[in-house]
mmCIF file of C-alpha atoms and ligand atoms in Angstrom:
data_model
loop_
_atom_site.group_PDB
_atom_site.id
_atom_site.type_symbol
_atom_site.label_atom_id
_atom_site.label_comp_id
_atom_site.label_asym_id
_atom_site.label_seq_id
_atom_site.Cartn_x
_atom_site.Cartn_y
_atom_site.Cartn_z
ATOM 1 C CA MET A 1 0.295 -0.019 -0.409
ATOM 2 C CA ALA A 2 3.371 2.737 1.079
ATOM 3 C CA ASP A 3 4.246 1.597 -1.974
ATOM 4 C CA SER A 4 2.444 2.405 -4.611
ATOM 5 C CA ASN A 5 1.723 6.325 -2.882
ATOM 6 C CA ALA A 6 5.401 6.529 -2.516
ATOM 7 C CA ASP A 7 5.638 5.949 -6.149
ATOM 8 C CA SER A 8 2.290 8.135 -7.450
ATOM 9 C CA ALA A 9 3.799 11.000 -4.824
ATOM 10 C CA ALA A 10 6.659 11.767 -7.474
ATOM 11 C CA SER A 11 3.900 12.046 -10.703
ATOM 12 C CA SER A 12 1.310 14.650 -8.511
ATOM 13 C CA ALA A 13 1.578 16.865 -6.189
ATOM 14 C CA LEU A 14 1.472 14.856 -2.467
ATOM 15 C CA ILE A 15 2.233 15.692 0.501
ATOM 16 C CA GLU A 16 4.987 14.214 2.037
ATOM 17 C CA ARG A 17 4.249 13.179 5.813
ATOM 18 C CA ILE A 18 6.573 11.173 8.854
ATOM 19 C CA GLU A 19 4.737 9.484 10.816
ATOM 20 C CA PRO A 20 6.747 8.859 14.103
ATOM 21 C CA TYR A 21 7.029 4.640 14.736
ATOM 22 C CA LEU A 22 9.699 4.203 16.337
ATOM 23 C CA GLU A 23 11.540 6.422 19.125
ATOM 24 C CA ALA A 24 15.089 7.534 19.013
ATOM 25 C CA ASP A 25 15.271 6.548 22.890
ATOM 26 C CA LYS A 26 14.537 2.542 21.604
ATOM 27 C CA ILE A 27 16.719 2.299 18.892
ATOM 28 C CA GLN A 28 19.680 3.445 20.956
ATOM 29 C CA ALA A 29 18.429 1.173 24.125
ATOM 30 C CA ARG A 30 17.519 -1.350 21.205
ATOM 31 C CA THR A 31 21.072 -1.306 19.841
ATOM 32 C CA ALA A 32 23.108 -0.769 22.981
ATOM 33 C CA GLU A 33 21.448 -4.503 23.774
ATOM 34 C CA LEU A 34 22.619 -5.385 20.584
ATOM 35 C CA GLY A 35 26.420 -4.693 21.268
ATOM 36 C CA ALA A 36 26.391 -6.216 24.124
ATOM 37 C CA ALA A 37 25.489 -9.555 22.565
ATOM 38 C CA LEU A 38 27.735 -9.017 19.865
ATOM 39 C CA SER A 39 30.592 -8.402 22.756
ATOM 40 C CA ALA A 40 29.851 -11.706 24.381
ATOM 41 C CA GLU A 41 29.759 -14.127 21.343
ATOM 42 C CA LEU A 42 33.218 -12.172 19.469
ATOM 43 C CA PRO A 43 36.723 -13.157 20.497
ATOM 44 C CA GLN A 44 38.838 -11.051 22.353
ATOM 45 C CA ASP A 45 41.913 -11.588 20.417
ATOM 46 C CA SER A 46 41.866 -10.184 17.610
ATOM 47 C CA PRO A 47 39.960 -7.518 15.541
ATOM 48 C CA THR A 48 36.079 -8.183 14.547
ATOM 49 C CA VAL A 49 35.323 -6.747 10.774
ATOM 50 C CA PHE A 50 32.604 -4.681 11.386
ATOM 51 C CA VAL A 51 31.065 -4.046 7.952
ATOM 52 C CA CYS A 52 28.975 -1.083 7.319
ATOM 53 C CA VAL A 53 26.203 -1.605 4.584
ATOM 54 C CA LEU A 54 26.581 1.584 2.789
ATOM 55 C CA ASN A 55 24.657 4.113 2.770
ATOM 56 C CA GLY A 56 21.564 3.266 5.301
ATOM 57 C CA SER A 57 23.680 1.680 7.785
ATOM 58 C CA PHE A 58 25.780 4.811 8.702
ATOM 59 C CA MET A 59 23.726 6.107 11.680
ATOM 60 C CA PHE A 60 22.953 2.247 13.078
ATOM 61 C CA TYR A 61 27.145 1.425 12.630
ATOM 62 C CA ALA A 62 27.920 4.358 14.349
ATOM 63 C CA ASP A 63 26.253 3.762 17.009
ATOM 64 C CA LEU A 64 26.647 0.085 17.784
ATOM 65 C CA LEU A 65 30.476 0.219 17.373
ATOM 66 C CA LYS A 66 29.604 2.584 20.656
ATOM 67 C CA HIS A 67 28.705 -0.761 22.192
ATOM 68 C CA ILE A 68 31.193 -3.564 21.132
ATOM 69 C CA THR A 69 33.053 -4.358 23.943
ATOM 70 C CA THR A 70 35.969 -6.758 21.841
ATOM 71 C CA PRO A 71 38.792 -5.386 19.524
ATOM 72 C CA THR A 72 37.294 -3.796 16.099
ATOM 73 C CA ASN A 73 38.157 -3.464 12.381
ATOM 74 C CA THR A 74 35.821 -0.821 10.437
ATOM 75 C CA ALA A 75 35.201 -1.419 6.779
ATOM 76 C CA PHE A 76 32.644 0.262 4.680
ATOM 77 C CA LEU A 77 30.269 -1.482 1.353
ATOM 78 C CA ALA A 78 28.197 0.082 -0.241
ATOM 79 C CA VAL A 79 25.617 -1.607 -2.847
ATOM 80 C CA SER A 80 22.501 -0.177 -5.097
ATOM 81 C CA SER A 81 19.243 -1.563 -5.101
ATOM 82 C CA TYR A 82 16.549 1.204 -4.739
ATOM 83 C CA GLU A 83 17.053 3.206 -7.859
ATOM 84 C CA GLY A 84 15.464 7.140 -6.212
ATOM 85 C CA GLY A 85 12.159 5.619 -5.009
ATOM 86 C CA THR A 86 9.944 2.605 -2.386
ATOM 87 C CA LYS A 87 9.909 0.566 -4.465
ATOM 88 C CA SER A 88 13.937 -2.267 -4.959
ATOM 89 C CA SER A 89 14.608 -2.703 -8.615
ATOM 90 C CA GLY A 90 15.572 -6.463 -7.996
ATOM 91 C CA ALA A 91 19.020 -6.322 -8.973
ATOM 92 C CA VAL A 92 21.626 -5.684 -6.687
ATOM 93 C CA ARG A 93 25.098 -3.817 -7.381
ATOM 94 C CA LEU A 94 28.338 -3.440 -5.386
ATOM 95 C CA THR A 95 28.885 0.157 -6.301
ATOM 96 C CA LEU A 96 32.203 0.143 -3.450
ATOM 97 C CA ASP A 97 34.204 -2.497 -2.659
ATOM 98 C CA LEU A 98 36.248 -3.774 1.108
ATOM 99 C CA THR A 99 39.429 -2.240 0.706
ATOM 100 C CA ILE A 100 40.775 -5.451 3.575
ATOM 101 C CA ASP A 101 41.172 -8.686 2.385
ATOM 102 C CA ILE A 102 38.326 -10.623 5.302
ATOM 103 C CA ALA A 103 39.993 -13.946 4.444
ATOM 104 C CA HIS A 104 40.052 -15.878 7.784
ATOM 105 C CA ARG A 105 38.663 -13.324 9.521
ATOM 106 C CA ASP A 106 35.014 -12.760 12.132
ATOM 107 C CA VAL A 107 32.781 -10.367 9.966
ATOM 108 C CA VAL A 108 29.835 -9.463 10.643
ATOM 109 C CA ILE A 109 27.627 -7.708 8.296
ATOM 110 C CA VAL A 110 25.961 -4.542 10.043
ATOM 111 C CA GLU A 111 23.405 -3.518 7.468
ATOM 112 C CA ASP A 112 19.775 -0.764 8.133
ATOM 113 C CA ILE A 113 17.062 -2.968 7.265
ATOM 114 C CA VAL A 114 16.735 -6.539 5.555
ATOM 115 C CA ASP A 115 13.097 -6.824 4.095
ATOM 116 C CA THR A 116 13.615 -9.172 0.183
ATOM 117 C CA GLY A 117 17.034 -10.569 1.773
ATOM 118 C CA LEU A 118 17.791 -9.992 -1.697
ATOM 119 C CA THR A 119 20.273 -7.331 -1.285
ATOM 120 C CA MET A 120 21.202 -8.890 1.907
ATOM 121 C CA SER A 121 21.604 -12.703 0.086
ATOM 122 C CA TYR A 122 23.781 -10.998 -2.358
ATOM 123 C CA LEU A 123 26.088 -10.182 0.254
ATOM 124 C CA LEU A 124 26.307 -13.045 1.994
ATOM 125 C CA GLU A 125 27.777 -14.842 -0.923
ATOM 126 C CA SER A 126 29.729 -12.269 -1.873
ATOM 127 C CA LEU A 127 31.633 -11.620 1.056
ATOM 128 C CA ARG A 128 31.770 -15.700 1.354
ATOM 129 C CA SER A 129 33.343 -16.453 -1.403
ATOM 130 C CA ARG A 130 36.280 -14.508 -0.255
ATOM 131 C CA LYS A 131 36.203 -16.726 3.081
ATOM 132 C CA PRO A 132 36.416 -15.567 6.725
ATOM 133 C CA ARG A 133 36.561 -17.400 9.661
ATOM 134 C CA SER A 134 32.762 -16.502 10.735
ATOM 135 C CA LEU A 135 30.153 -14.423 9.157
ATOM 136 C CA ARG A 136 27.534 -13.276 11.028
ATOM 137 C CA VAL A 137 23.721 -10.601 9.808
ATOM 138 C CA CYS A 138 23.331 -8.138 12.063
ATOM 139 C CA THR A 139 20.293 -5.864 11.621
ATOM 140 C CA LEU A 140 18.589 -2.862 12.870
ATOM 141 C CA LEU A 141 14.855 -3.658 11.230
ATOM 142 C CA HIS A 142 13.211 -7.463 10.020
ATOM 143 C CA LYS A 143 10.224 -6.383 7.033
ATOM 144 C CA PRO A 144 9.092 -10.637 7.406
ATOM 145 C CA ALA A 145 6.439 -9.726 5.552
ATOM 146 C CA ARG A 146 8.211 -9.072 1.952
ATOM 147 C CA LYS A 147 10.432 -11.696 2.817
ATOM 148 C CA LYS A 148 11.991 -13.395 -1.273
ATOM 149 C CA ILE A 149 14.607 -15.155 0.273
ATOM 150 C CA ASP A 150 15.945 -16.820 3.046
ATOM 151 C CA VAL A 151 18.368 -15.082 4.661
ATOM 152 C CA PRO A 152 20.738 -16.158 8.475
ATOM 153 C CA ILE A 153 19.776 -13.450 10.516
ATOM 154 C CA ASP A 154 21.946 -13.551 13.450
ATOM 155 C CA HIS A 155 20.935 -9.890 15.415
ATOM 156 C CA CYS A 156 17.917 -8.134 14.611
ATOM 157 C CA GLY A 157 17.328 -5.095 16.799
ATOM 158 C CA PHE A 158 13.270 -4.792 15.242
ATOM 159 C CA THR A 159 10.815 -6.730 13.215
ATOM 160 C CA ILE A 160 8.760 -4.038 11.595
ATOM 161 C CA ASP A 161 5.671 -3.917 9.434
ATOM 162 C CA ASP A 162 5.162 -4.109 5.927
ATOM 163 C CA VAL A 163 6.001 -0.104 6.245
ATOM 164 C CA PHE A 164 7.759 1.979 4.209
ATOM 165 C CA VAL A 165 10.404 4.051 6.933
ATOM 166 C CA VAL A 166 12.669 6.985 6.928
ATOM 167 C CA GLY A 167 14.818 8.685 9.628
ATOM 168 C CA TYR A 168 18.246 6.431 11.441
ATOM 169 C CA GLY A 169 19.585 6.246 7.598
ATOM 170 C CA LEU A 170 17.013 5.044 5.767
ATOM 171 C CA ASP A 171 16.287 7.617 2.956
ATOM 172 C CA TYR A 172 13.598 8.548 0.484
ATOM 173 C CA ASP A 173 14.906 9.770 -2.311
ATOM 174 C CA GLN A 174 17.919 10.334 -0.197
ATOM 175 C CA ARG A 175 16.548 13.118 1.685
ATOM 176 C CA TYR A 176 15.445 12.151 5.991
ATOM 177 C CA ARG A 177 18.564 10.345 6.408
ATOM 178 C CA ASP A 178 19.239 12.992 9.288
ATOM 179 C CA LEU A 179 15.910 11.630 11.719
ATOM 180 C CA PRO A 180 16.422 9.936 14.945
ATOM 181 C CA PHE A 181 14.230 8.260 14.979
ATOM 182 C CA ILE A 182 12.141 6.081 11.839
ATOM 183 C CA GLY A 183 8.793 7.321 10.542
ATOM 184 C CA VAL A 184 6.368 5.234 8.703
ATOM 185 C CA MET A 185 6.116 7.967 5.114
ATOM 186 C CA HIS A 186 3.586 8.571 4.048
ATOM 187 C CA PHE A 187 1.595 11.210 0.910
ATOM 188 C CA ASP A 188 -1.041 12.427 1.288
ATOM 189 C CA PRO A 189 -3.367 13.631 -0.426
ATOM 190 C CA PRO A 190 -3.091 17.971 -0.496
ATOM 191 C CA ALA A 191 -6.591 19.259 1.179
HETATM 192 P P1 LIG B 201 15.936 -5.941 0.337
HETATM 193 O O1 LIG B 201 17.231 -6.522 -0.534
HETATM 194 O O2 LIG B 201 16.382 -6.819 1.667
HETATM 195 O O3 LIG B 201 14.914 -6.178 -0.575
HETATM 196 O O4 LIG B 201 16.183 -4.283 1.018
HETATM 197 C C1 LIG B 201 17.816 -4.009 1.692
HETATM 198 C C2 LIG B 201 17.600 -2.858 1.290
HETATM 199 O O5 LIG B 201 16.521 -2.009 0.479
HETATM 200 C C3 LIG B 201 17.754 -1.837 2.177
HETATM 201 O O6 LIG B 201 19.807 -1.734 2.610
HETATM 202 C C4 LIG B 201 17.355 -0.634 1.739
HETATM 203 O O7 LIG B 201 18.490 0.486 2.019
HETATM 204 C C5 LIG B 201 16.549 -0.032 1.260
HETATM 205 N N1 LIG B 201 14.618 -0.112 1.850
HETATM 206 C C6 LIG B 201 13.804 -1.628 2.240
HETATM 207 N N2 LIG B 201 12.820 -1.437 2.704
HETATM 208 C C7 LIG B 201 13.238 -0.150 3.292
HETATM 209 C C8 LIG B 201 12.325 1.150 3.542
HETATM 210 O O8 LIG B 201 11.258 1.196 4.308
HETATM 211 N N3 LIG B 201 12.846 2.494 3.754
HETATM 212 C C9 LIG B 201 13.948 3.136 3.323
HETATM 213 N N4 LIG B 201 14.248 3.842 3.586
HETATM 214 N N5 LIG B 201 14.802 1.977 2.792
HETATM 215 C C10 LIG B 201 14.544 0.843 2.885
#
């Protein structure tokens, strides 16, 4: 529902409205819990590579890493599957690759949201082929209603409804990433 409304927003003069969904405090508290859970299972004697999936997870990644008490290496990659609107094009592309070798390393993929699972499935395949010692997935959000492919999720912040969300790193047309909370994007007809 949100999808079809969103996609017609550009052509007609619909008014964007963001309905609060997950408060900043709630996100921060859950992020601390995720950090503690990961820290409890990661090695103390070698740095774990934390992979930030740009662009959407930059804010979650930065906050999560503050709660990791084991040694870390930071690493960044970027994928693109959404071409500006609210629907995935289905084709996932790696637009920026890691600059470090993850062979024989412990690796955690930090993602903003698992929706259809296509992006995470692609990432897992790509990173697994580089032979890490271990590979974990930590996602802030999971939207199981739209699942197209099963992907293993080791740590999940919140399971959400079938809604299009923005804020806390997540965008609509590159906007709203700076919001400290997560909201549902609505497109209202003009009054
Ligand atoms: P998937 O490949 O699982 O369908 O989608 C993963 C990517 O789609 C996420 O990393 C995110 O960039 C984008 N995405 C999926 N659902 C939403 C949503 O509700 N809001 C926003 N802003 N992006 C989403």
